Coordinates of C-alpha atoms in Angstrom, one line a residue:
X1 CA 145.8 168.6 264.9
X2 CA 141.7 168.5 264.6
X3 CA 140.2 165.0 264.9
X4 CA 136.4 163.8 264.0
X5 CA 134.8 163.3 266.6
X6 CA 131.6 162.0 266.3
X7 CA 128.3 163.2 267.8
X8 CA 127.9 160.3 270.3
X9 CA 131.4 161.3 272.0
X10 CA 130.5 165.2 271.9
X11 CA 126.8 164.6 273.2
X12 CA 128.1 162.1 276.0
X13 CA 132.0 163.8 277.2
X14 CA 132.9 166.6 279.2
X15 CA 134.5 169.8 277.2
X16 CA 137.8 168.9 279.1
X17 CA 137.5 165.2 278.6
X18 CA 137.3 165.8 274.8
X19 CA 140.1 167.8 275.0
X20 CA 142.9 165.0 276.5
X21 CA 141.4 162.6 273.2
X22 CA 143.6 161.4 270.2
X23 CA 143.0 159.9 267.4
X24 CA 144.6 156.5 267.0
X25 CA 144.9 154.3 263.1
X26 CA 144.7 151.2 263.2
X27 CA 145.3 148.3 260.4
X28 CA 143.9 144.6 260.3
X29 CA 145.6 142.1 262.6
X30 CA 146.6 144.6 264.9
X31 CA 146.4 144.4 268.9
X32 CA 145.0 147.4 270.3
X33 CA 145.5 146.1 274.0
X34 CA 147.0 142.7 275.5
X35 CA 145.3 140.9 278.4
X36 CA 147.3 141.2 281.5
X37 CA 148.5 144.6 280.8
X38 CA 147.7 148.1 282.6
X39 CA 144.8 149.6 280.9
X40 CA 146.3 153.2 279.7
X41 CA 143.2 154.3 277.2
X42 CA 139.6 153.5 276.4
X43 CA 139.4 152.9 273.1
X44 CA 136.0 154.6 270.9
X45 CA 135.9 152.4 267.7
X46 CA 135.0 155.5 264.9
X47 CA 135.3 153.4 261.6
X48 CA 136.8 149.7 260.7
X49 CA 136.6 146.7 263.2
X50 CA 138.0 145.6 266.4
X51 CA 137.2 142.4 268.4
X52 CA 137.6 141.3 272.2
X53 CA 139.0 137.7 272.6
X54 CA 140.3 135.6 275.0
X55 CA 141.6 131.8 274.5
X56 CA 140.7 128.6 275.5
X57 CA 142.9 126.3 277.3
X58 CA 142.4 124.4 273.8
X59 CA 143.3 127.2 271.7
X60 CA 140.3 128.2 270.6
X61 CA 139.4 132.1 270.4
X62 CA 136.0 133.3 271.5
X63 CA 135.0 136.6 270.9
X64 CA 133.7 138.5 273.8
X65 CA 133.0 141.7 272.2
X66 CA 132.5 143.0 268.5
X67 CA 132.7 146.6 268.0
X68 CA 132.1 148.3 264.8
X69 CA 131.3 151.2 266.2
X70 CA 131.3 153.0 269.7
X71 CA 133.5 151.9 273.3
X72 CA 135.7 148.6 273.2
X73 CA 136.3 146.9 276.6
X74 CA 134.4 149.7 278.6
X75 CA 135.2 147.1 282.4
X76 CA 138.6 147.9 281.7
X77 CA 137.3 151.4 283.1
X78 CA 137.8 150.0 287.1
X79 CA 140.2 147.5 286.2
X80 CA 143.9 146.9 287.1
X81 CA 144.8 144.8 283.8
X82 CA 142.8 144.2 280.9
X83 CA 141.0 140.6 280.8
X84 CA 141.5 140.1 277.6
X85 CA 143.2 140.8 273.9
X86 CA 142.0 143.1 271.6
X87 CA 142.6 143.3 268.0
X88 CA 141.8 144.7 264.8
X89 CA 139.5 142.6 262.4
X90 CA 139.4 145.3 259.3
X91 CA 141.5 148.9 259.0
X92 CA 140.1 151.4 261.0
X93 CA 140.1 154.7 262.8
X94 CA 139.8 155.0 267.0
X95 CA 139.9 157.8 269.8
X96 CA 141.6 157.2 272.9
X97 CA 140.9 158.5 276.2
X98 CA 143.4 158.5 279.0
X99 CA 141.9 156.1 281.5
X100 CA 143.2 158.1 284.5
X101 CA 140.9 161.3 283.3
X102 CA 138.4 159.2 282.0
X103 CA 137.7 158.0 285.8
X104 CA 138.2 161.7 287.0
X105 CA 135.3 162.9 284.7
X106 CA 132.9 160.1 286.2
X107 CA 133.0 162.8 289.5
X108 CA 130.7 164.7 287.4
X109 CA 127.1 163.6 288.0
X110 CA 125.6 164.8 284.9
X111 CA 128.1 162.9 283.2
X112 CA 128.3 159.7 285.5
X113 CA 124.1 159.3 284.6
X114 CA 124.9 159.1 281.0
X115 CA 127.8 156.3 281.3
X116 CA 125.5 154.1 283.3
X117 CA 122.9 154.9 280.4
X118 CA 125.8 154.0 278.0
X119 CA 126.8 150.7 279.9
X120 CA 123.0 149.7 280.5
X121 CA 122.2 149.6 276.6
X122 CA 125.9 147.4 276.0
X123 CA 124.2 145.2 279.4
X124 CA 121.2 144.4 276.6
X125 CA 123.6 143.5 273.9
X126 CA 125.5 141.2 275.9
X127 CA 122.5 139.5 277.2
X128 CA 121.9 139.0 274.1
X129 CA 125.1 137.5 273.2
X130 CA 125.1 135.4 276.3
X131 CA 121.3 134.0 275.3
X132 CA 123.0 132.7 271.8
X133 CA 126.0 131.1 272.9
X134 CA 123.7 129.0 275.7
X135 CA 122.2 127.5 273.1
X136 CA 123.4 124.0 272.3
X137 CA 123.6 123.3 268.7
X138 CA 125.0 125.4 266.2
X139 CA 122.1 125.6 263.8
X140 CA 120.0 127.4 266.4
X141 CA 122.9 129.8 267.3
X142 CA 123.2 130.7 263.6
X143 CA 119.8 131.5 263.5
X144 CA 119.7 133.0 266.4
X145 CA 122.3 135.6 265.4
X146 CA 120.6 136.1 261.9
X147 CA 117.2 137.0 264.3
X148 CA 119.1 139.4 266.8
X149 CA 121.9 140.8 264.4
X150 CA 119.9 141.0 260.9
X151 CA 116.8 142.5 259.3
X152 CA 113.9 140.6 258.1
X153 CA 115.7 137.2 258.4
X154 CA 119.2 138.9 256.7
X155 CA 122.2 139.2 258.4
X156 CA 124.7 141.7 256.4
X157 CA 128.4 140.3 256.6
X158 CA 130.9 142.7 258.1
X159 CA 133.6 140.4 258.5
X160 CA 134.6 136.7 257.8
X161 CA 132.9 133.5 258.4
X162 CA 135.7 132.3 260.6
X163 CA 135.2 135.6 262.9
X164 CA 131.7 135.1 263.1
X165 CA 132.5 131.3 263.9
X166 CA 134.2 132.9 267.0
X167 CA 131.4 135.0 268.3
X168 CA 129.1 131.9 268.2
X169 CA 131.5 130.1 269.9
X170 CA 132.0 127.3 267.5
X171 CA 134.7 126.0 265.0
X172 CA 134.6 127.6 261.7
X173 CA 134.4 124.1 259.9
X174 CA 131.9 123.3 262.2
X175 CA 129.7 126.9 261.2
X176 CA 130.7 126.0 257.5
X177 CA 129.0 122.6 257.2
X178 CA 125.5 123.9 259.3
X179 CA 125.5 126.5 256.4
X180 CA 125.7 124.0 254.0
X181 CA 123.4 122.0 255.6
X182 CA 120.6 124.5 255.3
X183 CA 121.0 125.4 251.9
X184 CA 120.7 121.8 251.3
X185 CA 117.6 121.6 253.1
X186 CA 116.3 125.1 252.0
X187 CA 116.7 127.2 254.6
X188 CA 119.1 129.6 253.9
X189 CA 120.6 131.5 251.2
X190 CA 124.5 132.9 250.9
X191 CA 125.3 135.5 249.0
X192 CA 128.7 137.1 248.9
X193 CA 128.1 140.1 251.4
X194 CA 124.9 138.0 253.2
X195 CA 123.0 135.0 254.8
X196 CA 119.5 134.5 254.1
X197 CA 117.6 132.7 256.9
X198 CA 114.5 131.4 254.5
X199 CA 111.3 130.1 256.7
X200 CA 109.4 127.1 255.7
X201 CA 106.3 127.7 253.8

């Protein structure tokens, strides 16, 4: 049966990697991968929403990765077990790729250049990530995600307010009552779909 695959996959694979690739549905809530088992496929995240998480000895989640679009969990490449869960967030669509070809494939050299091209741009985005959640109040992570993640001071919701509570690393009560604490003062605007980070004049 013919798949989409998109342009990123068909610019970046191998003709014979492209060929071992499925496509793979997915629904909200479920777990693509477990942490502790054998990675088996590399997931490519087409349409929809999937989410790396791991657990604190508390119980609290905090989300490693966010993928709307592109590779999920690409360290799971050398890796005996995944490190962590993954699940779905929203209904979507993926491609898998047999891990075992997957590391074959990297034998190619024109191919191996433009994985470490791949992995260097998601090195940027996690920097990024790790810059917001070393900061120490919640306020500044808020805005510093609305800075990194948004456009002109407006970050477009594509999930929940308790999943984005989890990729700031905070409680969502806790993200719930900063938001209400800068439309009090100001300093933001929520819509349905949106936060508004609003300057001081």
């Amino acid at each position: 049966m013919d798949i989409y695959i998109p342009e990123l996959l068909k610019d970046l694979l191998p003709k014979e990697l492209l060929g071992q690739s499925h496509a793979y549905h997915f629904e909200k809530g479920d777990y693509l991968f477990h942490q502790g088992k054998k990675p088996e496929y590399m997931f490519f995240i087409v349409s929809g929403e999937a989410v790396l998480t791991r657990t604190s000895n508390h119980g609290e989640p905090t989300t490693l990765q966010r993928c709307k679009g592109g590779f999920l969990s690409e360290a799971s490449l050398l890796s005996d077990a995944y490190h962590c869960d993954a699940f779905a967030t929203q209904d979507g669509q993926a491609i898998t790729l047999p891990i075992k070809y997957l590391r074959d494939a990297l034998t190619d050299s024109k191919f191996s250049l433009k994985w470490v091209q791949l992995l260097s741009k998601e090195i940027m985005r996690l920097r990024t990530q790790s810059e917001r959640l070393g900061l120490k109040d919640i306020r500044s992570k808020l805005i510093h995600l609305i800075e990194t993640e948004g456009k002109n001071g407006v970050l477009t919701l594509q999930s929940d307010f308790k999943s984005m509570a989890s990729e700031i690393g905070v409680t969502h009560e806790a993200l719930y009552r900063v938001i209400a604490s800068l439309e009090k003062e100001g300093l933001m605007r929520r819509q349905a779909n949106s936060l508004e980070f609003l300057k001081k004049k």
